[in-house]
Amino acid sequence: MRAEILVIIVGMALVTAIPRCLPVALLSRFEFPEKFKEWLSYIAPAVLAALVTVSVLAPDGAIAITPGNRYIWAFIPTLAVAVYTRSPFYTLVTGIAVMALLYNFW
Amino acid sequence: MTGIRQAIPVMLAYIPLGLAFGVLAAEAGLSVAEITLMSALVFTGAGQYIAIGIIAAGGSALTIILANLLVNLRYFLFSTSLVPPLKVLPTGAASALMLGLTDETYAVAAVHFRENPATIPYLAGLNVSSYLSWVGSSFLGASLGSIITNTEQLGLDFALPAMYTILLILVISERKHLLVAGASALVCLVVACLFPATLGNLSNIIIASLAAATLGVIIRQ
């Protein structure tokens, strides 16, 4: 184990742990105003919509809204199964299977 | 048990990501022990990929740590939004379990806490299972290196997008959520097009979430 790599790892661990733990550690004793709680309740749908957008439309780190982007084609049946079954299992199986088919046969 | 059961899609999604991280980190010159230690102490996808990129390019430790700080700003937002449901738990234990907070464990827990009270076993089951999958697959990727067969061929690269999709569907329980989600997707795309650099450090996701949640509060029901 090289010292320089160890410094990098420990530094990364600190700057990752602080934003994860600090809010829960410090803010739990306060009662948030209703408006702020409402705002916080919108964070999960907002983050997930952004993550879906980036992971499907920019799978390789650049926006690729093109017919050659397999992720867009795989997304369509995956979304349909998600809406109709509301099941994480069926949605994941559909997404993975469709992606495997697209990769191997298209 | 519920936490572990709900962790299964997350664990599945982390396998290709962890394997790929292990392989890339080994190619960048890190030893198996260094790679496994990084995954075990840091447990974050984006930040670790960025670190490997900077190490491979010969960048400094300071650059890596600052880049990670920037990418991890979103955790402030996630952790704060979990404060109300986690109030029922002892603060010390809840804060410690937040070490296992990732985009994926956050989303799964946020959906679960809509209908169910938070418990330590639930959060521990979800976060520890996901953690073990990440550390285990990083170790395997680092050890086996290029022997690993192409995970693209198995369709596993779509595990993460598929999981985000179902979690998005599950988290939308009223019309307002749909509006917020649509606004977030749009802002995210526009920001990424105008400022391509925001895609790499995920700041377009933070900008989009802040803007869309604010819009949700401003617009009347």
CSV table of C-alpha atoms in Angstrom, one decimal:
chain,number,residue,atom,x,y,z
A,1,MET,CA,0.0,0.0,0.0
A,2,ARG,CA,1.6,3.3,-1.1
A,3,ALA,CA,1.3,6.3,1.3
A,4,GLU,CA,0.1,8.6,-1.5
A,5,ILE,CA,-2.8,6.3,-2.4
A,6,LEU,CA,-3.6,6.0,1.3
A,7,VAL,CA,-3.8,9.8,1.6
A,8,ILE,CA,-6.1,9.9,-1.4
A,9,ILE,CA,-8.4,7.1,0.0
A,10,VAL,CA,-8.6,8.7,3.5
A,11,GLY,CA,-9.3,12.2,2.0
A,12,MET,CA,-12.0,10.8,-0.3
A,13,ALA,CA,-13.6,8.9,2.6
A,14,LEU,CA,-13.8,12.1,4.7
A,15,VAL,CA,-15.3,14.3,1.9
A,16,THR,CA,-17.8,11.5,1.2
A,17,ALA,CA,-18.8,10.8,4.8
A,18,ILE,CA,-19.3,14.4,5.9
A,19,PRO,CA,-22.1,15.3,3.4
A,20,ARG,CA,-23.7,11.9,4.1
A,21,CYS,CA,-23.8,12.0,7.9
A,22,LEU,CA,-23.7,15.7,8.9
A,23,PRO,CA,-27.2,16.7,8.0
A,24,VAL,CA,-28.8,13.8,9.9
A,25,ALA,CA,-26.4,14.2,12.8
A,26,LEU,CA,-27.0,18.0,13.2
A,27,LEU,CA,-30.5,18.7,11.9
A,28,SER,CA,-32.5,15.9,13.5
A,29,ARG,CA,-33.2,17.9,16.7
A,30,PHE,CA,-34.9,20.7,14.7
A,31,GLU,CA,-38.5,20.7,13.5
A,32,PHE,CA,-38.4,21.9,9.9
A,33,PRO,CA,-41.1,24.5,8.7
A,34,GLU,CA,-43.9,22.9,6.7
A,35,LYS,CA,-42.9,24.6,3.5
A,36,PHE,CA,-39.3,23.3,3.8
A,37,LYS,CA,-40.7,19.7,4.5
A,38,GLU,CA,-42.8,20.0,1.4
A,39,TRP,CA,-39.8,21.1,-0.6
A,40,LEU,CA,-37.8,18.2,0.7
A,41,SER,CA,-40.6,15.8,-0.3
A,42,TYR,CA,-40.0,16.8,-3.9
A,43,ILE,CA,-36.3,16.0,-3.8
A,44,ALA,CA,-36.7,12.3,-4.4
A,45,PRO,CA,-38.9,12.5,-7.5
A,46,ALA,CA,-36.7,15.3,-8.9
A,47,VAL,CA,-33.4,13.5,-8.3
A,48,LEU,CA,-34.8,10.2,-9.8
A,49,ALA,CA,-36.1,12.0,-12.9
A,50,ALA,CA,-32.7,13.6,-13.4
A,51,LEU,CA,-30.9,10.3,-12.9
A,52,VAL,CA,-33.2,8.6,-15.4
A,53,THR,CA,-32.6,11.4,-17.9
A,54,VAL,CA,-28.8,11.3,-17.6
A,55,SER,CA,-28.5,7.5,-17.5
A,56,VAL,CA,-30.7,7.0,-20.5
A,57,LEU,CA,-29.9,10.0,-22.7
A,58,ALA,CA,-26.2,10.3,-21.8
A,59,PRO,CA,-25.1,6.7,-21.0
A,60,ASP,CA,-21.5,7.4,-22.0
A,61,GLY,CA,-21.2,10.9,-20.4
A,62,ALA,CA,-22.3,13.0,-23.3
A,63,ILE,CA,-25.9,13.7,-24.4
A,64,ALA,CA,-26.8,11.2,-27.2
A,65,ILE,CA,-30.4,11.6,-28.3
A,66,THR,CA,-29.9,9.5,-31.5
A,67,PRO,CA,-31.5,6.3,-32.9
A,68,GLY,CA,-28.1,4.6,-32.3
A,69,ASN,CA,-28.4,5.0,-28.5
A,70,ARG,CA,-29.6,1.6,-27.3
A,71,TYR,CA,-30.4,2.9,-23.9
A,72,ILE,CA,-33.3,4.9,-25.3
A,73,TRP,CA,-34.8,1.8,-27.0
A,74,ALA,CA,-34.3,-0.3,-23.9
A,75,PHE,CA,-36.0,2.4,-21.8
A,76,ILE,CA,-39.3,2.2,-23.7
A,77,PRO,CA,-40.4,-1.4,-22.7
A,78,THR,CA,-38.7,-0.9,-19.3
A,79,LEU,CA,-40.9,2.1,-18.5
A,80,ALA,CA,-44.0,0.3,-19.7
A,81,VAL,CA,-43.3,-2.6,-17.4
A,82,ALA,CA,-42.6,-0.3,-14.5
A,83,VAL,CA,-45.9,1.6,-15.0
A,84,TYR,CA,-48.0,-1.6,-15.4
A,85,THR,CA,-46.4,-3.9,-12.9
A,86,ARG,CA,-44.9,-1.4,-10.3
A,87,SER,CA,-42.5,-4.3,-9.6
A,88,PRO,CA,-38.7,-3.6,-9.2
A,89,PHE,CA,-38.0,-7.2,-10.1
A,90,TYR,CA,-40.0,-7.4,-13.4
A,91,THR,CA,-38.7,-3.9,-14.4
A,92,LEU,CA,-35.1,-4.9,-13.8
A,93,VAL,CA,-35.4,-8.2,-15.6
A,94,THR,CA,-37.1,-6.5,-18.6
A,95,GLY,CA,-34.5,-3.8,-18.8
A,96,ILE,CA,-31.6,-6.2,-18.6
A,97,ALA,CA,-33.1,-8.7,-21.1
A,98,VAL,CA,-34.0,-6.1,-23.6
A,99,MET,CA,-30.5,-4.5,-23.4
A,100,ALA,CA,-28.9,-8.0,-23.8
A,101,LEU,CA,-31.0,-8.6,-26.9
A,102,LEU,CA,-30.2,-5.2,-28.4
A,103,TYR,CA,-26.5,-5.6,-27.7
A,104,ASN,CA,-26.2,-9.1,-29.2
A,105,PHE,CA,-28.6,-8.9,-32.1
A,106,TRP,CA,-28.6,-5.2,-33.2
B,1,MET,CA,-35.5,-8.6,6.0
B,2,THR,CA,-37.4,-5.9,4.1
B,3,GLY,CA,-34.3,-3.9,3.8
B,4,ILE,CA,-32.2,-6.8,2.4
B,5,ARG,CA,-35.0,-7.8,0.0
B,6,GLN,CA,-35.2,-4.2,-1.3
B,7,ALA,CA,-31.5,-4.1,-1.6
B,8,ILE,CA,-31.5,-6.9,-4.2
B,9,PRO,CA,-31.9,-4.7,-7.3
B,10,VAL,CA,-29.3,-2.3,-5.9
B,11,MET,CA,-26.9,-5.2,-5.4
B,12,LEU,CA,-27.5,-6.5,-8.9
B,13,ALA,CA,-26.9,-3.0,-10.3
B,14,TYR,CA,-23.6,-2.6,-8.4
B,15,ILE,CA,-22.1,-5.8,-9.8
B,16,PRO,CA,-21.2,-4.5,-13.3
B,17,LEU,CA,-20.3,-1.1,-11.9
B,18,GLY,CA,-18.1,-2.6,-9.2
B,19,LEU,CA,-16.4,-5.1,-11.6
B,20,ALA,CA,-15.8,-2.3,-14.1
B,21,PHE,CA,-14.4,-0.1,-11.4
B,22,GLY,CA,-12.0,-2.8,-10.2
B,23,VAL,CA,-10.8,-3.5,-13.8
B,24,LEU,CA,-10.3,0.2,-14.6
B,25,ALA,CA,-8.5,0.9,-11.2
B,26,ALA,CA,-6.2,-2.1,-11.8
B,27,GLU,CA,-5.4,-0.7,-15.3
B,28,ALA,CA,-4.6,2.7,-13.7
B,29,GLY,CA,-2.0,0.9,-11.6
B,30,LEU,CA,-3.7,0.4,-8.2
B,31,SER,CA,-3.1,-2.9,-6.3
B,32,VAL,CA,-5.9,-5.2,-5.4
B,33,ALA,CA,-5.6,-4.1,-1.7
B,34,GLU,CA,-5.7,-0.4,-2.6
B,35,ILE,CA,-8.8,-0.9,-4.8
B,36,THR,CA,-10.6,-2.9,-2.2
B,37,LEU,CA,-9.7,-0.4,0.5
B,38,MET,CA,-11.0,2.5,-1.6
B,39,SER,CA,-14.3,0.8,-2.2
B,40,ALA,CA,-14.6,-0.2,1.5
B,41,LEU,CA,-13.8,3.2,2.9
B,42,VAL,CA,-15.4,5.5,0.3
B,43,PHE,CA,-18.3,3.5,-1.2
B,44,THR,CA,-19.3,5.9,-3.9
B,45,GLY,CA,-19.5,5.2,-7.7
B,46,ALA,CA,-19.0,8.5,-9.3
B,47,GLY,CA,-16.3,9.8,-7.0
B,48,GLN,CA,-14.3,6.6,-7.3
B,49,TYR,CA,-14.5,6.6,-11.1
B,50,ILE,CA,-13.3,10.2,-11.1
B,51,ALA,CA,-10.4,9.4,-8.8
B,52,ILE,CA,-9.3,6.6,-11.1
B,53,GLY,CA,-9.5,9.0,-14.1
B,54,ILE,CA,-7.3,11.6,-12.3
B,55,ILE,CA,-4.8,9.0,-11.0
B,56,ALA,CA,-4.5,7.6,-14.6
B,57,ALA,CA,-3.9,11.1,-15.9
B,58,GLY,CA,-1.2,11.7,-13.2
B,59,GLY,CA,-3.2,14.3,-11.2
B,60,SER,CA,-2.6,15.2,-7.6
B,61,ALA,CA,-4.3,13.9,-4.4
B,62,LEU,CA,-5.7,17.4,-3.8
B,63,THR,CA,-7.4,17.4,-7.2
B,64,ILE,CA,-9.0,14.1,-6.5
B,65,ILE,CA,-10.3,15.1,-3.1
B,66,LEU,CA,-11.7,18.4,-4.3
B,67,ALA,CA,-13.4,16.7,-7.3
B,68,ASN,CA,-14.9,14.2,-4.8
B,69,LEU,CA,-16.1,17.0,-2.6
B,70,LEU,CA,-17.9,18.6,-5.5
B,71,VAL,CA,-19.5,15.4,-6.7
B,72,ASN,CA,-20.6,14.6,-3.2
B,73,LEU,CA,-22.5,17.8,-2.6
B,74,ARG,CA,-25.7,16.0,-3.6
B,75,TYR,CA,-25.4,13.8,-0.5
B,76,PHE,CA,-26.1,17.0,1.6
B,77,LEU,CA,-29.4,17.2,-0.2
B,78,PHE,CA,-30.3,13.5,0.1
B,79,SER,CA,-29.3,13.3,3.8
B,80,THR,CA,-31.3,16.5,4.6
B,81,SER,CA,-34.3,15.2,2.9
B,82,LEU,CA,-34.1,12.0,5.0
B,83,VAL,CA,-34.0,14.0,8.3
B,84,PRO,CA,-37.9,14.1,8.8
B,85,PRO,CA,-38.5,10.3,8.4
B,86,LEU,CA,-35.3,9.4,10.4
B,87,LYS,CA,-36.3,11.5,13.4
B,88,VAL,CA,-37.9,8.4,15.0
B,89,LEU,CA,-34.5,6.8,15.3
B,90,PRO,CA,-31.6,7.5,17.7
B,91,THR,CA,-29.6,10.2,16.0
B,92,GLY,CA,-26.2,8.5,16.5
B,93,ALA,CA,-27.3,5.2,14.9
B,94,ALA,CA,-29.1,7.0,12.1
B,95,SER,CA,-26.1,9.2,11.3
B,96,ALA,CA,-23.8,6.2,11.3
B,97,LEU,CA,-26.1,4.3,8.9
B,98,MET,CA,-26.0,7.4,6.5
B,99,LEU,CA,-22.4,6.2,5.7
B,100,GLY,CA,-24.2,3.8,3.4
B,101,LEU,CA,-26.1,6.6,1.6
B,102,THR,CA,-25.7,6.4,-2.2
B,103,ASP,CA,-28.0,7.6,-5.1
B,104,GLU,CA,-29.5,4.2,-5.1
B,105,THR,CA,-29.9,3.4,-1.4
B,106,TYR,CA,-31.3,6.9,-1.0
B,107,ALA,CA,-33.9,6.4,-3.7
B,108,VAL,CA,-35.0,3.0,-2.3
B,109,ALA,CA,-35.3,4.3,1.2
B,110,ALA,CA,-37.1,7.5,0.2
B,111,VAL,CA,-39.7,5.5,-1.6
B,112,HIS,CA,-40.0,3.1,1.4
B,113,PHE,CA,-40.4,5.9,4.0
B,114,ARG,CA,-43.4,7.3,2.1
B,115,GLU,CA,-45.5,4.5,3.5
B,116,ASN,CA,-43.5,2.9,6.2
B,117,PRO,CA,-41.7,4.1,9.4
B,118,ALA,CA,-37.9,4.1,9.4
B,119,THR,CA,-36.2,1.3,11.4
B,120,ILE,CA,-32.6,0.5,12.1
B,121,PRO,CA,-32.9,-3.1,10.8
B,122,TYR,CA,-34.4,-1.8,7.5
B,123,LEU,CA,-31.7,0.8,6.9
B,124,ALA,CA,-28.9,-1.5,8.0
B,125,GLY,CA,-30.2,-4.3,5.8
B,126,LEU,CA,-30.5,-2.0,2.7
B,127,ASN,CA,-27.2,-0.2,3.2
B,128,VAL,CA,-25.0,-3.0,4.3
B,129,SER,CA,-26.2,-5.4,1.6
B,130,SER,CA,-25.6,-2.7,-1.1
B,131,TYR,CA,-22.2,-2.0,0.5
B,132,LEU,CA,-21.1,-5.6,0.4
B,133,SER,CA,-22.1,-5.9,-3.3
B,134,TRP,CA,-20.0,-2.9,-4.2
B,135,VAL,CA,-16.9,-3.9,-2.2
B,136,GLY,CA,-17.2,-7.5,-3.3
B,137,SER,CA,-17.5,-6.8,-7.0
B,138,SER,CA,-14.7,-4.1,-6.9
B,139,PHE,CA,-12.5,-6.8,-5.3
B,140,LEU,CA,-13.4,-9.3,-8.0
B,141,GLY,CA,-12.9,-6.8,-10.8
B,142,ALA,CA,-9.5,-5.9,-9.4
B,143,SER,CA,-8.4,-9.5,-9.0
B,144,LEU,CA,-9.7,-11.0,-12.2
B,145,GLY,CA,-9.0,-7.9,-14.3
B,146,SER,CA,-9.5,-8.5,-18.0
B,147,ILE,CA,-10.6,-12.1,-17.6
B,148,ILE,CA,-14.0,-10.7,-16.8
B,149,THR,CA,-16.4,-11.3,-19.6
B,150,ASN,CA,-18.1,-8.3,-21.2
B,151,THR,CA,-20.9,-7.3,-18.9
B,152,GLU,CA,-22.4,-5.3,-21.8
B,153,GLN,CA,-23.2,-8.5,-23.5
B,154,LEU,CA,-25.3,-9.6,-20.5
B,155,GLY,CA,-27.4,-6.4,-20.6
B,156,LEU,CA,-26.3,-5.6,-17.0
B,157,ASP,CA,-25.4,-2.1,-18.0
B,158,PHE,CA,-29.1,-1.3,-18.1
B,159,ALA,CA,-29.6,-2.5,-14.5
B,160,LEU,CA,-29.0,1.0,-13.1
B,161,PRO,CA,-31.3,3.0,-15.6
B,162,ALA,CA,-34.0,0.3,-15.1
B,163,MET,CA,-33.8,0.7,-11.3
B,164,TYR,CA,-34.0,4.5,-11.5
B,165,THR,CA,-37.0,4.1,-13.8
B,166,ILE,CA,-39.0,1.9,-11.4
B,167,LEU,CA,-38.1,4.0,-8.4
B,168,LEU,CA,-39.3,7.1,-10.2
B,169,ILE,CA,-42.6,5.4,-11.0
B,170,LEU,CA,-43.0,4.3,-7.3
B,171,VAL,CA,-42.1,7.7,-5.9
B,172,ILE,CA,-44.7,9.5,-8.0
B,173,SER,CA,-47.9,9.3,-5.9
B,174,GLU,CA,-49.6,12.6,-6.8
B,175,ARG,CA,-49.9,14.9,-9.8
B,176,LYS,CA,-47.4,17.4,-8.3
B,177,HIS,CA,-44.7,14.8,-8.3
B,178,LEU,CA,-45.2,14.2,-12.0
B,179,LEU,CA,-44.8,17.9,-12.6
B,180,VAL,CA,-41.7,18.1,-10.5
B,181,ALA,CA,-40.2,15.0,-12.2
B,182,GLY,CA,-40.9,16.5,-15.7
B,183,ALA,CA,-39.4,19.8,-14.8
B,184,SER,CA,-36.3,18.2,-13.3
B,185,ALA,CA,-35.7,16.1,-16.4
B,186,LEU,CA,-36.1,19.1,-18.6
B,187,VAL,CA,-33.8,21.4,-16.5
B,188,CYS,CA,-31.2,18.5,-16.3
B,189,LEU,CA,-31.2,18.2,-20.0
B,190,VAL,CA,-31.0,21.9,-20.8
B,191,VAL,CA,-28.2,22.5,-18.2
B,192,ALA,CA,-26.3,19.5,-19.6
B,193,CYS,CA,-26.6,20.8,-23.2
B,194,LEU,CA,-25.6,24.4,-22.3
B,195,PHE,CA,-22.8,23.4,-19.9
B,196,PRO,CA,-21.5,19.9,-20.9
B,197,ALA,CA,-19.0,19.9,-18.0
B,198,THR,CA,-21.9,19.7,-15.5
B,199,LEU,CA,-22.6,16.2,-16.7
B,200,GLY,CA,-19.3,14.8,-15.6
B,201,ASN,CA,-19.5,16.2,-12.0
B,202,LEU,CA,-23.2,15.5,-11.7
B,203,SER,CA,-23.9,19.1,-10.8
B,204,ASN,CA,-26.6,19.3,-13.4
B,205,ILE,CA,-28.5,16.7,-11.3
B,206,ILE,CA,-28.2,19.0,-8.2
B,207,ILE,CA,-29.3,22.1,-10.2
B,208,ALA,CA,-32.3,20.3,-11.7
B,209,SER,CA,-33.4,18.9,-8.4
B,210,LEU,CA,-33.2,22.2,-6.5
B,211,ALA,CA,-35.0,24.0,-9.3
B,212,ALA,CA,-37.7,21.4,-9.8
B,213,ALA,CA,-38.4,21.0,-6.0
B,214,THR,CA,-38.7,24.8,-5.7
B,215,LEU,CA,-41.1,24.9,-8.6
B,216,GLY,CA,-43.2,22.3,-6.8
B,217,VAL,CA,-43.5,24.5,-3.7
B,218,ILE,CA,-44.2,27.6,-5.7
B,219,ILE,CA,-46.9,26.2,-8.0
B,220,ARG,CA,-50.3,25.8,-6.4
B,221,GLN,CA,-51.9,22.4,-6.1
